[in-house]
Amino acid sequence: MEIAKLLNALPGAVSQGVIWGIMAIGVYITYRILDVADLTVDGSIATGGAVAAMMITAGCNVWLALVVAFLVGMLAGLATGMFHTFCGIPAILSGILTQLALYSINLRIMDNKANVAVSVNKFELLVSSRNARVVSLENPIILLTVFTVVIIALLYWFFGTERGCSMRATGANQNMARAQGINTNVDVVLGLMLSNGLVSLSGALLTQYQGFADVSMGRGAIVIGLAAVIIGEVVFSKVFHNFATKLLAVSLGAIIYYLVIQVVLWRGLNTNDLKLLTALVVALFLAMPYWKAKYFSKKREEKGGAPHA
C-alpha cells in the first residue's frame, strides 16, 4: 500500500523535475558558463508565472503567454546586467536588488494579488498536474521533455556561434577575453538575459502545471537550480562530455532531486524540514568533488606506493 502511494506520486515528481530542469539550465548558464553568481532567479521565475497567469486569464493564447514570459524574464536579466556592468555593483548584489524589486513588480503584474488561479477547467493549458498519471499525449512529461530537448538543441547551436563562443570565453577568463577584443560587459548582460528568460519560461510552465501563480513561488529557486546543476555534474560527469549532454545532465539532475525529495517525503519527513533537506543535499553534492580529490585520490596514491627511483 505504501509502495503504491510512492509509485502514484512519482509521475508528478518527474514532471516537476523536468520543469525545474529548464530553470536549472538557466542557472547553469550563469553559474558555470559565465561564472557569475546570479540571485535574480528567485524573482524572475515568479515573474514568468505572474505574466503567464494574467495573460491566460485575460484570454490570450497559451503559447503567446510563454513567449511574453520569456521576454519579460530577459528584461529582469537586463536589469541585473545593467546594475552589474553599468553601475559597477557586484553580481551577487545586483541579483539581490533585482530580486527585491521584482517582488513589487510581480504584485503589480498580478493586480496586487498574492496569487492568481489558472484552472485547467476554465483555460486551455499546455500542462497540468491533473494529467501527470494519464497515459496519453496530454501527459505533461511528454510535452515538457520535448520543450527541454528543443531548448538544449537551440542552446547547443547558439553557444557554437561567434557570440556564444565569446560568452564562453568571457566566463572562462574575462581579462583574456578583453585582450582578444571581446566586449565582456555585453556578453555578461546577454548571458544574464538568456538565463533569466529560461527561468521565467520555467515559471510560466510551472504556473500552468500547478494551476496558480504565487508571488512567493520562486523562494529558494536558486538552491533547487544549484542542486540540479551539482547533482547532474556529479552523477553524469564521467558519461556526458559534450556541451549538449552537459545541459541534459542538468535537467536529469533536477529530476533526480525531485525523485529524492519525493522518496524522503514518502518516508515521513516533515514538510517544514524540506528547505533544510534541500540545503543539506546541495552541500553534500558540492562537497563530493572536494572529498574525492582530497581523500580518495590520496588513498589511491598511498595504495600504489611511491615510484621506484
mmCIF file of C-alpha atoms in Angstrom:
data_model
loop_
_atom_site.group_PDB
_atom_site.id
_atom_site.type_symbol
_atom_site.label_atom_id
_atom_site.label_comp_id
_atom_site.label_asym_id
_atom_site.label_seq_id
_atom_site.Cartn_x
_atom_site.Cartn_y
_atom_site.Cartn_z
ATOM 1 C CA MET A 1 0.000 0.000 0.000
ATOM 2 C CA GLU A 2 2.800 2.424 0.913
ATOM 3 C CA ILE A 3 4.745 1.475 -2.221
ATOM 4 C CA ALA A 4 1.613 2.131 -4.291
ATOM 5 C CA LYS A 5 1.419 5.672 -2.861
ATOM 6 C CA LEU A 6 5.022 6.296 -3.824
ATOM 7 C CA LEU A 7 4.564 4.961 -7.356
ATOM 8 C CA ASN A 8 1.444 7.089 -7.712
ATOM 9 C CA ALA A 9 3.409 10.212 -6.774
ATOM 10 C CA LEU A 10 6.462 9.567 -8.973
ATOM 11 C CA PRO A 11 4.977 10.852 -12.293
ATOM 12 C CA GLY A 12 4.237 14.194 -10.624
ATOM 13 C CA ALA A 13 7.772 14.340 -9.240
ATOM 14 C CA VAL A 14 9.229 13.668 -12.696
ATOM 15 C CA SER A 15 7.013 16.362 -14.257
ATOM 16 C CA GLN A 16 8.127 18.938 -11.705
ATOM 17 C CA GLY A 17 11.711 17.827 -12.177
ATOM 18 C CA VAL A 18 11.570 18.480 -15.926
ATOM 19 C CA ILE A 19 10.037 21.947 -15.371
ATOM 20 C CA TRP A 20 12.657 22.887 -12.798
ATOM 21 C CA GLY A 21 15.260 21.371 -15.098
ATOM 22 C CA ILE A 22 14.565 24.163 -17.593
ATOM 23 C CA MET A 23 15.142 26.663 -14.789
ATOM 24 C CA ALA A 24 18.332 24.822 -13.825
ATOM 25 C CA ILE A 25 19.644 25.144 -17.390
ATOM 26 C CA GLY A 26 19.236 28.905 -16.985
ATOM 27 C CA VAL A 27 21.175 28.736 -13.706
ATOM 28 C CA TYR A 28 23.870 26.679 -15.458
ATOM 29 C CA ILE A 29 24.424 29.473 -17.989
ATOM 30 C CA THR A 30 25.316 31.989 -15.293
ATOM 31 C CA TYR A 31 26.872 29.666 -12.720
ATOM 32 C CA ARG A 32 29.048 27.535 -14.997
ATOM 33 C CA ILE A 33 29.377 29.300 -18.347
ATOM 34 C CA LEU A 34 29.599 32.941 -17.229
ATOM 35 C CA ASP A 35 30.943 32.212 -13.722
ATOM 36 C CA VAL A 36 28.504 34.795 -12.319
ATOM 37 C CA ALA A 37 26.540 34.352 -9.096
ATOM 38 C CA ASP A 38 23.019 35.451 -10.060
ATOM 39 C CA LEU A 39 20.259 35.514 -7.447
ATOM 40 C CA THR A 40 17.711 37.131 -9.771
ATOM 41 C CA VAL A 41 16.119 33.743 -10.427
ATOM 42 C CA ASP A 42 14.139 33.725 -7.170
ATOM 43 C CA GLY A 43 12.232 36.705 -8.556
ATOM 44 C CA SER A 44 12.233 36.048 -12.299
ATOM 45 C CA ILE A 45 10.653 32.595 -12.005
ATOM 46 C CA ALA A 46 7.697 34.206 -10.206
ATOM 47 C CA THR A 47 7.640 36.942 -12.855
ATOM 48 C CA GLY A 48 7.198 34.350 -15.588
ATOM 49 C CA GLY A 49 4.418 32.708 -13.622
ATOM 50 C CA ALA A 50 2.664 36.029 -12.981
ATOM 51 C CA VAL A 51 2.845 37.105 -16.628
ATOM 52 C CA ALA A 52 1.558 33.748 -17.869
ATOM 53 C CA ALA A 53 -1.286 33.647 -15.327
ATOM 54 C CA MET A 54 -2.536 37.148 -16.126
ATOM 55 C CA MET A 55 -2.316 36.672 -19.899
ATOM 56 C CA ILE A 56 -4.067 33.303 -19.825
ATOM 57 C CA THR A 57 -6.865 34.565 -17.558
ATOM 58 C CA ALA A 58 -7.266 37.541 -19.912
ATOM 59 C CA GLY A 59 -7.917 35.140 -22.784
ATOM 60 C CA CYS A 60 -4.544 35.245 -24.543
ATOM 61 C CA ASN A 61 -3.073 32.280 -26.365
ATOM 62 C CA VAL A 62 -1.015 29.990 -24.114
ATOM 63 C CA TRP A 63 1.955 29.934 -26.495
ATOM 64 C CA LEU A 64 1.950 33.716 -26.681
ATOM 65 C CA ALA A 65 1.946 33.824 -22.872
ATOM 66 C CA LEU A 66 5.074 31.647 -22.817
ATOM 67 C CA VAL A 67 6.863 33.891 -25.317
ATOM 68 C CA VAL A 68 5.992 37.045 -23.381
ATOM 69 C CA ALA A 69 7.055 35.399 -20.102
ATOM 70 C CA PHE A 70 10.436 34.579 -21.689
ATOM 71 C CA LEU A 71 10.865 38.167 -22.929
ATOM 72 C CA VAL A 72 9.894 39.688 -19.556
ATOM 73 C CA GLY A 73 12.387 37.362 -17.879
ATOM 74 C CA MET A 74 15.047 38.676 -20.236
ATOM 75 C CA LEU A 75 14.200 42.207 -19.080
ATOM 76 C CA ALA A 76 14.799 41.105 -15.491
ATOM 77 C CA GLY A 77 18.181 39.751 -16.549
ATOM 78 C CA LEU A 78 18.881 43.018 -18.352
ATOM 79 C CA ALA A 79 18.221 44.954 -15.143
ATOM 80 C CA THR A 80 20.666 42.755 -13.214
ATOM 81 C CA GLY A 81 23.214 43.073 -16.011
ATOM 82 C CA MET A 82 22.984 46.858 -16.043
ATOM 83 C CA PHE A 83 23.344 47.029 -12.268
ATOM 84 C CA HIS A 84 26.473 44.899 -12.565
ATOM 85 C CA THR A 85 28.176 46.322 -15.661
ATOM 86 C CA PHE A 86 26.952 49.922 -15.895
ATOM 87 C CA CYS A 87 26.673 50.695 -12.159
ATOM 88 C CA GLY A 88 29.631 48.583 -11.053
ATOM 89 C CA ILE A 89 27.634 46.695 -8.413
ATOM 90 C CA PRO A 90 28.891 43.144 -7.660
ATOM 91 C CA ALA A 91 26.904 40.473 -9.481
ATOM 92 C CA ILE A 92 25.500 38.832 -6.358
ATOM 93 C CA LEU A 93 24.234 42.171 -5.009
ATOM 94 C CA SER A 94 22.849 43.119 -8.419
ATOM 95 C CA GLY A 95 20.775 39.938 -8.422
ATOM 96 C CA ILE A 96 19.519 40.614 -4.911
ATOM 97 C CA LEU A 97 18.458 44.153 -5.887
ATOM 98 C CA THR A 98 16.571 42.932 -8.956
ATOM 99 C CA GLN A 99 15.011 40.085 -6.999
ATOM 100 C CA LEU A 100 13.821 42.547 -4.359
ATOM 101 C CA ALA A 101 12.368 44.890 -6.983
ATOM 102 C CA LEU A 102 10.642 42.020 -8.775
ATOM 103 C CA TYR A 103 8.563 41.194 -5.700
ATOM 104 C CA SER A 104 6.743 44.520 -6.017
ATOM 105 C CA ILE A 105 6.652 44.262 -9.816
ATOM 106 C CA ASN A 106 5.136 40.779 -9.633
ATOM 107 C CA LEU A 107 2.424 42.054 -7.304
ATOM 108 C CA ARG A 108 1.677 44.824 -9.791
ATOM 109 C CA ILE A 109 1.518 42.322 -12.648
ATOM 110 C CA MET A 110 -0.985 40.220 -10.681
ATOM 111 C CA ASP A 111 -3.125 43.270 -9.923
ATOM 112 C CA ASN A 112 -1.906 43.461 -6.296
ATOM 113 C CA LYS A 113 -2.986 39.879 -5.568
ATOM 114 C CA ALA A 114 -0.679 37.430 -3.818
ATOM 115 C CA ASN A 115 -1.805 34.596 -6.100
ATOM 116 C CA VAL A 116 -3.861 34.067 -9.237
ATOM 117 C CA ALA A 117 -5.619 30.784 -10.072
ATOM 118 C CA VAL A 118 -5.350 29.280 -13.563
ATOM 119 C CA SER A 119 -7.721 26.322 -13.583
ATOM 120 C CA VAL A 120 -7.414 23.675 -16.271
ATOM 121 C CA ASN A 121 -11.239 23.504 -16.205
ATOM 122 C CA LYS A 122 -11.524 27.092 -17.455
ATOM 123 C CA PHE A 123 -8.487 27.538 -19.688
ATOM 124 C CA GLU A 124 -6.617 25.607 -22.359
ATOM 125 C CA LEU A 125 -3.314 24.857 -20.653
ATOM 126 C CA LEU A 126 -0.315 23.092 -22.131
ATOM 127 C CA VAL A 127 0.497 21.134 -18.971
ATOM 128 C CA SER A 128 -1.443 20.244 -15.849
ATOM 129 C CA SER A 129 -0.723 18.128 -12.790
ATOM 130 C CA ARG A 130 -4.114 16.509 -13.311
ATOM 131 C CA ASN A 131 -2.733 14.645 -16.342
ATOM 132 C CA ALA A 132 0.553 13.551 -14.738
ATOM 133 C CA ARG A 133 -0.612 9.938 -14.444
ATOM 134 C CA VAL A 134 -2.559 9.810 -17.714
ATOM 135 C CA VAL A 135 -1.092 7.521 -20.387
ATOM 136 C CA SER A 136 -1.718 9.797 -23.383
ATOM 137 C CA LEU A 137 -0.290 12.782 -25.227
ATOM 138 C CA GLU A 138 -1.842 15.004 -22.543
ATOM 139 C CA ASN A 139 0.715 13.733 -20.047
ATOM 140 C CA PRO A 140 2.869 16.777 -19.152
ATOM 141 C CA ILE A 141 6.062 14.706 -19.143
ATOM 142 C CA ILE A 142 5.850 14.269 -22.931
ATOM 143 C CA LEU A 143 5.457 17.959 -23.815
ATOM 144 C CA LEU A 144 7.949 19.077 -21.177
ATOM 145 C CA THR A 145 10.523 16.607 -22.487
ATOM 146 C CA VAL A 146 10.062 17.999 -25.993
ATOM 147 C CA PHE A 147 10.468 21.517 -24.571
ATOM 148 C CA THR A 148 13.711 20.516 -22.883
ATOM 149 C CA VAL A 149 15.143 18.849 -25.995
ATOM 150 C CA VAL A 150 14.324 21.890 -28.160
ATOM 151 C CA ILE A 151 15.869 24.277 -25.614
ATOM 152 C CA ILE A 152 19.050 22.179 -25.370
ATOM 153 C CA ALA A 153 19.299 21.997 -29.182
ATOM 154 C CA LEU A 154 18.901 25.785 -29.533
ATOM 155 C CA LEU A 155 21.464 26.480 -26.803
ATOM 156 C CA TYR A 156 23.889 23.998 -28.365
ATOM 157 C CA TRP A 157 23.576 25.867 -31.660
ATOM 158 C CA PHE A 158 23.843 29.304 -30.049
ATOM 159 C CA PHE A 159 26.944 28.548 -27.999
ATOM 160 C CA GLY A 160 28.593 27.287 -31.172
ATOM 161 C CA THR A 161 28.167 30.680 -32.857
ATOM 162 C CA GLU A 162 30.681 33.508 -32.622
ATOM 163 C CA ARG A 163 28.641 35.296 -29.945
ATOM 164 C CA GLY A 164 28.167 32.108 -27.967
ATOM 165 C CA CYS A 165 31.878 31.313 -28.081
ATOM 166 C CA SER A 166 32.713 34.833 -26.911
ATOM 167 C CA MET A 167 30.323 34.354 -23.964
ATOM 168 C CA ARG A 168 32.086 31.143 -23.040
ATOM 169 C CA ALA A 169 35.458 32.862 -23.337
ATOM 170 C CA THR A 170 34.193 35.668 -21.093
ATOM 171 C CA GLY A 171 33.194 33.179 -18.432
ATOM 172 C CA ALA A 172 36.484 31.302 -18.688
ATOM 173 C CA ASN A 173 38.751 34.371 -18.366
ATOM 174 C CA GLN A 174 37.433 37.915 -18.678
ATOM 175 C CA ASN A 175 40.878 39.514 -18.835
ATOM 176 C CA MET A 176 41.985 37.251 -21.675
ATOM 177 C CA ALA A 177 38.655 37.773 -23.459
ATOM 178 C CA ARG A 178 39.074 41.555 -23.280
ATOM 179 C CA ALA A 179 42.626 41.197 -24.596
ATOM 180 C CA GLN A 180 41.136 39.438 -27.633
ATOM 181 C CA GLY A 181 38.841 42.412 -28.283
ATOM 182 C CA ILE A 182 35.674 40.902 -26.776
ATOM 183 C CA ASN A 183 33.222 43.263 -25.103
ATOM 184 C CA THR A 184 32.788 41.235 -21.923
ATOM 185 C CA ASN A 185 30.116 43.542 -20.495
ATOM 186 C CA VAL A 186 27.842 42.821 -23.446
ATOM 187 C CA ASP A 187 28.387 39.084 -23.033
ATOM 188 C CA VAL A 188 27.643 39.185 -19.295
ATOM 189 C CA VAL A 189 24.429 41.152 -19.845
ATOM 190 C CA LEU A 190 23.336 38.876 -22.703
ATOM 191 C CA GLY A 191 24.060 35.777 -20.606
ATOM 192 C CA LEU A 192 22.024 37.108 -17.700
ATOM 193 C CA MET A 193 19.164 37.930 -20.066
ATOM 194 C CA LEU A 194 19.204 34.463 -21.640
ATOM 195 C CA SER A 195 19.427 32.774 -18.240
ATOM 196 C CA ASN A 196 16.519 34.675 -16.701
ATOM 197 C CA GLY A 197 14.469 34.269 -19.867
ATOM 198 C CA LEU A 198 14.685 30.494 -19.429
ATOM 199 C CA VAL A 199 13.969 30.791 -15.708
ATOM 200 C CA SER A 200 10.882 32.891 -16.432
ATOM 201 C CA LEU A 201 9.749 30.397 -19.091
ATOM 202 C CA SER A 202 10.060 27.671 -16.467
ATOM 203 C CA GLY A 203 7.904 29.770 -14.123
ATOM 204 C CA ALA A 204 5.226 30.104 -16.812
ATOM 205 C CA LEU A 205 5.150 26.324 -17.278
ATOM 206 C CA LEU A 206 5.128 25.739 -13.515
ATOM 207 C CA THR A 207 2.135 28.062 -13.118
ATOM 208 C CA GLN A 208 0.159 26.056 -15.665
ATOM 209 C CA TYR A 209 1.225 22.759 -14.134
ATOM 210 C CA GLN A 210 0.243 23.632 -10.552
ATOM 211 C CA GLY A 211 -2.787 25.721 -11.562
ATOM 212 C CA PHE A 212 -1.830 29.036 -9.970
ATOM 213 C CA ALA A 213 0.823 31.749 -9.801
ATOM 214 C CA ASP A 214 2.067 32.948 -6.429
ATOM 215 C CA VAL A 215 4.193 35.981 -5.658
ATOM 216 C CA SER A 216 6.454 33.811 -3.463
ATOM 217 C CA MET A 217 6.644 30.775 -5.749
ATOM 218 C CA GLY A 218 10.314 31.455 -6.529
ATOM 219 C CA ARG A 219 11.557 31.471 -2.944
ATOM 220 C CA GLY A 220 14.547 29.127 -2.760
ATOM 221 C CA ALA A 221 14.596 28.569 -6.540
ATOM 222 C CA ILE A 222 18.322 29.293 -6.787
ATOM 223 C CA VAL A 223 19.041 26.485 -4.312
ATOM 224 C CA ILE A 224 16.994 23.996 -6.351
ATOM 225 C CA GLY A 225 18.742 25.186 -9.520
ATOM 226 C CA LEU A 226 22.172 24.737 -7.959
ATOM 227 C CA ALA A 227 21.148 21.329 -6.623
ATOM 228 C CA ALA A 228 20.163 20.227 -10.144
ATOM 229 C CA VAL A 229 23.438 21.528 -11.634
ATOM 230 C CA ILE A 230 25.629 19.898 -8.997
ATOM 231 C CA ILE A 231 23.734 16.582 -8.946
ATOM 232 C CA GLY A 232 23.860 16.407 -12.742
ATOM 233 C CA GLU A 233 27.592 17.076 -12.790
ATOM 234 C CA VAL A 234 28.440 14.621 -10.012
ATOM 235 C CA VAL A 235 26.281 11.773 -11.327
ATOM 236 C CA PHE A 236 26.912 12.132 -15.072
ATOM 237 C CA SER A 237 30.344 13.811 -15.319
ATOM 238 C CA LYS A 238 32.057 10.599 -16.450
ATOM 239 C CA VAL A 239 29.356 9.815 -19.011
ATOM 240 C CA PHE A 240 28.418 13.175 -20.554
ATOM 241 C CA HIS A 241 31.255 15.262 -22.012
ATOM 242 C CA ASN A 242 29.593 17.074 -24.915
ATOM 243 C CA PHE A 243 28.104 20.529 -24.185
ATOM 244 C CA ALA A 244 24.588 19.400 -25.124
ATOM 245 C CA THR A 245 24.808 16.334 -22.896
ATOM 246 C CA LYS A 246 26.046 18.503 -20.021
ATOM 247 C CA LEU A 247 22.852 20.551 -20.357
ATOM 248 C CA LEU A 248 20.890 17.292 -20.427
ATOM 249 C CA ALA A 249 22.680 16.233 -17.239
ATOM 250 C CA VAL A 250 21.447 19.406 -15.541
ATOM 251 C CA SER A 251 17.852 18.567 -16.476
ATOM 252 C CA LEU A 252 18.300 14.987 -15.272
ATOM 253 C CA GLY A 253 19.801 16.376 -12.060
ATOM 254 C CA ALA A 254 16.565 18.259 -11.390
ATOM 255 C CA ILE A 255 14.543 15.081 -11.954
ATOM 256 C CA ILE A 256 16.795 13.135 -9.576
ATOM 257 C CA TYR A 257 16.447 15.894 -6.996
ATOM 258 C CA TYR A 258 12.646 15.759 -7.087
ATOM 259 C CA LEU A 259 12.612 11.973 -7.015
ATOM 260 C CA VAL A 260 14.823 12.021 -3.912
ATOM 261 C CA ILE A 261 12.578 14.640 -2.300
ATOM 262 C CA GLN A 262 9.505 12.550 -3.097
ATOM 263 C CA VAL A 263 11.042 9.422 -1.574
ATOM 264 C CA VAL A 264 12.066 11.312 1.561
ATOM 265 C CA LEU A 265 8.568 12.786 1.938
ATOM 266 C CA TRP A 266 7.128 9.307 1.426
ATOM 267 C CA ARG A 267 9.305 8.103 4.306
ATOM 268 C CA GLY A 268 7.615 10.636 6.576
ATOM 269 C CA LEU A 269 9.769 13.772 6.525
ATOM 270 C CA ASN A 270 8.036 16.825 7.952
ATOM 271 C CA THR A 271 7.398 19.235 5.079
ATOM 272 C CA ASN A 272 8.623 22.070 7.313
ATOM 273 C CA ASP A 273 12.101 20.497 7.081
ATOM 274 C CA LEU A 274 12.123 20.463 3.279
ATOM 275 C CA LYS A 275 14.301 23.576 2.914
ATOM 276 C CA LEU A 276 16.777 22.135 5.411
ATOM 277 C CA LEU A 277 16.939 18.900 3.422
ATOM 278 C CA THR A 278 17.489 20.859 0.185
ATOM 279 C CA ALA A 279 20.368 22.798 1.730
ATOM 280 C CA LEU A 280 21.943 19.584 3.015
ATOM 281 C CA VAL A 281 21.586 17.861 -0.367
ATOM 282 C CA VAL A 282 23.247 20.781 -2.164
ATOM 283 C CA ALA A 283 26.034 20.948 0.448
ATOM 284 C CA LEU A 284 26.639 17.194 0.139
ATOM 285 C CA PHE A 285 26.944 17.226 -3.647
ATOM 286 C CA LEU A 286 29.080 20.370 -3.583
ATOM 287 C CA ALA A 287 31.446 18.698 -1.127
ATOM 288 C CA MET A 288 31.731 15.415 -3.017
ATOM 289 C CA PRO A 289 34.274 16.616 -5.653
ATOM 290 C CA TYR A 290 36.408 18.105 -2.854
ATOM 291 C CA TRP A 291 36.269 14.928 -0.768
ATOM 292 C CA LYS A 292 37.032 12.846 -3.837
ATOM 293 C CA ALA A 293 40.125 14.903 -4.687
ATOM 294 C CA LYS A 294 41.394 15.194 -1.116
ATOM 295 C CA TYR A 295 40.713 11.803 0.394
ATOM 296 C CA PHE A 296 40.054 9.160 -2.258
ATOM 297 C CA SER A 297 42.813 10.262 -4.643
ATOM 298 C CA LYS A 298 45.228 10.399 -1.705
ATOM 299 C CA LYS A 299 44.303 6.852 -0.655
ATOM 300 C CA ARG A 300 44.874 5.571 -4.194
ATOM 301 C CA GLU A 301 48.327 7.192 -4.225
ATOM 302 C CA GLU A 302 49.211 5.634 -0.882
ATOM 303 C CA LYS A 303 47.944 2.237 -2.054
ATOM 304 C CA GLY A 304 50.015 2.455 -5.210
ATOM 305 C CA GLY A 305 53.149 3.324 -3.234
ATOM 306 C CA ALA A 306 55.967 5.675 -4.075
ATOM 307 C CA PRO A 307 57.531 5.275 -7.526
ATOM 308 C CA HIS A 308 60.860 3.452 -7.710
ATOM 309 C CA ALA A 309 63.974 5.550 -8.345
#
